[in-house]
Tab-separated table of C-alpha atoms in Angstrom:
chain	number	residue	atom	x	y	z
A	191	UNK	CA	24.494	-15.890	-15.418
A	192	UNK	CA	22.649	-16.057	-12.073
A	193	UNK	CA	25.584	-14.581	-10.184
A	194	UNK	CA	26.059	-11.818	-12.755
A	195	UNK	CA	22.445	-10.732	-12.277
A	196	UNK	CA	22.775	-10.712	-8.486
A	197	UNK	CA	25.964	-8.649	-8.672
A	198	UNK	CA	24.272	-6.091	-10.951
A	199	UNK	CA	21.149	-5.988	-8.785
A	200	UNK	CA	23.181	-5.487	-5.611
A	201	UNK	CA	25.101	-2.641	-7.236
A	202	UNK	CA	21.876	-0.955	-8.391
A	203	UNK	CA	20.349	-1.244	-4.920
A	204	UNK	CA	23.457	0.283	-3.363
A	205	UNK	CA	23.014	3.327	-5.614
A	206	UNK	CA	20.409	5.986	-4.875
A	207	UNK	CA	16.993	4.290	-4.914
A	208	UNK	CA	14.238	5.573	-7.257
A	209	UNK	CA	12.016	6.206	-4.225
A	210	UNK	CA	8.710	8.062	-4.180
A	211	UNK	CA	8.758	8.936	-7.893
A	212	UNK	CA	8.499	5.244	-8.744
A	213	UNK	CA	5.752	4.762	-6.123
A	214	UNK	CA	3.668	7.556	-7.641
A	215	UNK	CA	3.469	5.730	-10.987
A	216	UNK	CA	1.159	3.164	-9.369
A	217	UNK	CA	-0.816	5.475	-7.062
A	218	UNK	CA	-4.586	5.777	-7.420
A	219	UNK	CA	-5.478	9.048	-9.161
A	220	UNK	CA	-6.679	11.524	-8.069
A	221	UNK	CA	-4.616	11.006	-4.934
A	222	UNK	CA	-6.049	11.911	-1.539
A	223	UNK	CA	-3.977	14.360	0.484
A	224	UNK	CA	-2.737	13.001	3.783
A	225	UNK	CA	-0.327	13.733	6.604
A	226	UNK	CA	1.833	10.852	7.772
A	227	UNK	CA	1.138	10.115	11.424
A	228	UNK	CA	4.107	9.862	13.762
A	229	UNK	CA	2.661	6.771	15.455
A	230	UNK	CA	2.347	4.605	12.336
A	231	UNK	CA	2.599	0.816	12.643
A	232	UNK	CA	5.827	-0.586	11.166
A	233	UNK	CA	5.649	-3.636	8.908
A	234	UNK	CA	8.113	-5.344	6.588
A	235	UNK	CA	7.758	-7.295	3.344
A	236	UNK	CA	10.130	-9.315	1.193
A	237	UNK	CA	10.584	-9.619	-2.552
A	238	UNK	CA	12.136	-13.091	-2.505
A	239	UNK	CA	13.817	-14.068	-5.770
A	240	UNK	CA	14.604	-17.616	-6.803
A	241	UNK	CA	15.759	-19.181	-10.093
A	242	UNK	CA	13.881	-21.612	-12.313
A	243	UNK	CA	16.245	-22.628	-15.109
A	244	UNK	CA	17.444	-19.316	-16.564
A	245	UNK	CA	14.649	-17.101	-15.194
A	246	UNK	CA	14.227	-15.397	-11.842
A	247	UNK	CA	10.841	-15.486	-10.123
A	248	UNK	CA	9.394	-14.007	-6.925
A	249	UNK	CA	6.505	-14.865	-4.606
A	250	UNK	CA	3.185	-13.080	-4.288
A	251	UNK	CA	0.410	-14.221	-1.972
A	252	UNK	CA	-3.343	-13.799	-1.962
A	253	UNK	CA	-4.540	-13.019	1.542
A	254	UNK	CA	-7.480	-14.858	3.058
A	255	UNK	CA	-10.554	-13.157	4.502
A	256	UNK	CA	-9.380	-14.161	7.998
A	257	UNK	CA	-6.644	-11.528	8.191
A	258	UNK	CA	-7.262	-8.175	9.864
A	259	UNK	CA	-5.996	-5.934	7.068
A	260	UNK	CA	-6.252	-6.009	3.242
A	261	UNK	CA	-8.495	-9.071	3.041
A	262	UNK	CA	-8.339	-10.951	-0.261
A	263	UNK	CA	-5.657	-8.699	-1.716
A	264	UNK	CA	-2.428	-9.666	-3.436
A	265	UNK	CA	0.622	-8.928	-1.330
A	266	UNK	CA	4.267	-9.711	-0.778
A	267	UNK	CA	5.168	-12.019	2.118
A	268	UNK	CA	5.424	-9.916	5.267
A	269	UNK	CA	3.688	-8.390	8.245
A	270	UNK	CA	4.001	-6.366	11.429
A	271	UNK	CA	7.124	-6.234	13.550
A	272	UNK	CA	7.310	-8.070	16.846
A	273	UNK	CA	8.840	-6.458	19.925
A	274	UNK	CA	12.604	-6.068	19.637
A	275	UNK	CA	12.713	-7.038	15.961
A	276	UNK	CA	14.462	-5.182	13.172
A	277	UNK	CA	12.644	-4.561	9.894
A	278	UNK	CA	14.824	-7.127	8.134
A	279	UNK	CA	14.234	-9.750	10.820
A	280	UNK	CA	10.470	-9.221	10.545
A	281	UNK	CA	10.520	-9.646	6.757
A	282	UNK	CA	12.425	-12.927	7.064
A	283	UNK	CA	10.296	-14.250	9.943
A	284	UNK	CA	7.012	-13.415	8.227
A	285	UNK	CA	8.193	-15.104	5.019
A	286	UNK	CA	8.927	-18.249	7.009
A	287	UNK	CA	5.562	-18.098	8.792
A	288	UNK	CA	3.554	-17.536	5.597
A	289	UNK	CA	5.488	-19.677	3.105
A	290	UNK	CA	7.638	-22.006	5.194
A	291	UNK	CA	10.910	-20.797	3.651
A	292	UNK	CA	13.712	-21.370	6.166
A	293	UNK	CA	15.449	-18.185	7.303
A	294	UNK	CA	18.902	-19.719	6.826
A	295	UNK	CA	18.165	-20.100	3.105
A	296	UNK	CA	17.305	-16.419	2.571
A	297	UNK	CA	20.054	-14.063	1.412
A	298	UNK	CA	19.086	-10.412	1.869
A	299	UNK	CA	20.419	-7.969	-0.743
A	300	UNK	CA	19.066	-4.836	0.893
A	301	UNK	CA	16.100	-2.530	1.521
A	302	UNK	CA	13.887	-0.559	-0.830
A	303	UNK	CA	12.262	2.786	0.005
A	304	UNK	CA	9.787	2.678	2.936
A	305	UNK	CA	6.161	3.336	2.000
A	306	UNK	CA	3.458	4.890	4.202
A	307	UNK	CA	-0.127	3.609	3.770
A	308	UNK	CA	-2.613	6.240	5.028
A	309	UNK	CA	-5.742	4.063	5.035
A	310	UNK	CA	-4.254	1.540	7.499
A	311	UNK	CA	-1.588	3.816	9.054
A	312	UNK	CA	1.116	1.260	8.259
A	313	UNK	CA	4.661	2.126	7.253
A	314	UNK	CA	6.044	-0.676	5.116
A	315	UNK	CA	9.744	-1.449	4.917
A	316	UNK	CA	10.419	-3.588	1.819
A	317	UNK	CA	13.466	-5.817	1.340
A	318	UNK	CA	14.858	-7.811	-1.573
A	319	UNK	CA	16.408	-11.230	-1.047
A	320	UNK	CA	17.196	-14.393	-2.979
A	321	UNK	CA	17.315	-18.172	-2.735
A	322	UNK	CA	19.732	-20.522	-4.476
A	323	UNK	CA	16.879	-22.684	-5.768
A	324	UNK	CA	13.096	-23.037	-5.691
A	325	UNK	CA	12.034	-23.888	-2.121
A	326	UNK	CA	9.549	-26.429	-0.866
A	327	UNK	CA	6.679	-24.353	0.501
A	328	UNK	CA	4.592	-24.922	3.609
A	329	UNK	CA	1.722	-22.442	3.270
A	330	UNK	CA	0.083	-20.806	6.305
A	331	UNK	CA	-3.509	-21.414	5.208
A	332	UNK	CA	-5.050	-19.104	7.842
A	333	UNK	CA	-3.398	-16.071	6.239
A	334	UNK	CA	-2.611	-17.189	2.684
A	335	UNK	CA	-5.202	-18.578	0.267
A	336	UNK	CA	-2.924	-18.750	-2.771
A	337	UNK	CA	0.737	-18.366	-3.731
A	338	UNK	CA	1.939	-17.582	-7.222
A	339	UNK	CA	5.324	-16.672	-8.643
A	340	UNK	CA	5.630	-14.298	-11.593
A	341	UNK	CA	8.965	-13.954	-13.352
A	342	UNK	CA	10.844	-10.680	-13.130
A	343	UNK	CA	10.650	-10.519	-16.934
A	344	UNK	CA	6.846	-10.376	-16.674
A	345	UNK	CA	7.134	-7.505	-14.182
A	346	UNK	CA	9.405	-5.510	-16.501
A	347	UNK	CA	7.192	-6.160	-19.545
A	348	UNK	CA	5.427	-2.828	-20.363
A	349	UNK	CA	2.243	-4.725	-21.295
A	350	UNK	CA	1.867	-5.894	-17.695
A	351	UNK	CA	1.017	-2.398	-16.382
A	352	UNK	CA	-2.613	-1.438	-16.888
A	353	UNK	CA	-5.155	1.122	-15.631
A	354	UNK	CA	-8.816	0.616	-14.757
A	355	UNK	CA	-11.604	3.065	-13.936
A	356	UNK	CA	-13.290	2.488	-10.595
A	357	UNK	CA	-15.191	4.097	-7.712
A	358	UNK	CA	-13.287	4.520	-4.450
A	359	UNK	CA	-14.838	6.172	-1.383
A	360	UNK	CA	-17.581	7.552	-3.615
A	361	UNK	CA	-15.200	9.154	-6.099
A	362	UNK	CA	-14.303	8.199	-9.670
A	363	UNK	CA	-10.660	7.157	-9.797
A	364	UNK	CA	-8.114	5.569	-12.097
A	365	UNK	CA	-6.331	2.602	-10.555
A	366	UNK	CA	-2.974	1.525	-12.018
A	367	UNK	CA	-2.196	-2.166	-11.556
A	368	UNK	CA	0.076	-4.965	-12.700
A	369	UNK	CA	-1.552	-7.977	-14.330
A	370	UNK	CA	0.669	-10.795	-13.084
A	371	UNK	CA	-0.397	-14.410	-13.600
A	372	UNK	CA	-3.915	-13.075	-14.326
A	373	UNK	CA	-4.083	-11.481	-10.878
A	374	UNK	CA	-4.648	-7.766	-10.220
A	375	UNK	CA	-1.754	-6.368	-8.187
A	376	UNK	CA	-2.466	-2.821	-7.041
A	377	UNK	CA	-2.058	-0.484	-4.083
A	378	UNK	CA	0.993	-0.702	-1.826
A	379	UNK	CA	2.251	-3.935	-3.374
A	380	UNK	CA	2.219	-2.460	-6.874
A	381	UNK	CA	4.016	0.678	-5.643
A	382	UNK	CA	6.781	-1.402	-4.062
A	383	UNK	CA	7.069	-3.493	-7.223
A	384	UNK	CA	7.183	-0.304	-9.299
A	385	UNK	CA	10.376	0.757	-7.536
A	386	UNK	CA	11.833	-2.735	-7.918
A	387	UNK	CA	10.910	-2.700	-11.624
A	388	UNK	CA	12.832	0.555	-12.070
A	389	UNK	CA	15.892	-0.983	-10.400
A	390	UNK	CA	15.619	-4.141	-12.511
A	391	UNK	CA	15.886	-2.160	-15.741
A	392	UNK	CA	19.540	-1.554	-14.968
A	393	UNK	CA	20.224	-5.082	-13.761
A	394	UNK	CA	18.729	-7.442	-16.362
């Protein structure tokens, strides 16, 4: 059953990706107009799947207030590229640094659609990978205050997606978010997960 899912997921990811349309589902509305800067900072994140019995789960982290960007927010393991690194190498390295998952244990399926974040001028390159079993974690407490692992079935559940009214930069907005493990997952992370959710619908 596990292998059948991975085969289907790999096939779906090798097809044309949903891309920006799936990102827009989770964008704050109204959306601010922006022009992507040529000198954006590249970063990479990893949706790392692992099985518990007959269900697949993935890691999300809550960032500490010590980090430079996106303090206290929910994110996928990842971070900025180091000199000479590929996007994939950065995603794997950052996952090891934040969670302690050994790089040799991570099997990368492939990339998702890159996502530009205007407010921080980051361009995020997401990847999907998997582990054969649940790993023993060694959390980087300077950057990560909490780790939790929703199931992919909770991500694909329509009841998980919600919208809240808020004030952002002095303007009334509607913020779409995923309620996963009683945590609010919004912004770039939710947009990346939105594309992954679309892909999962053809794989589970």
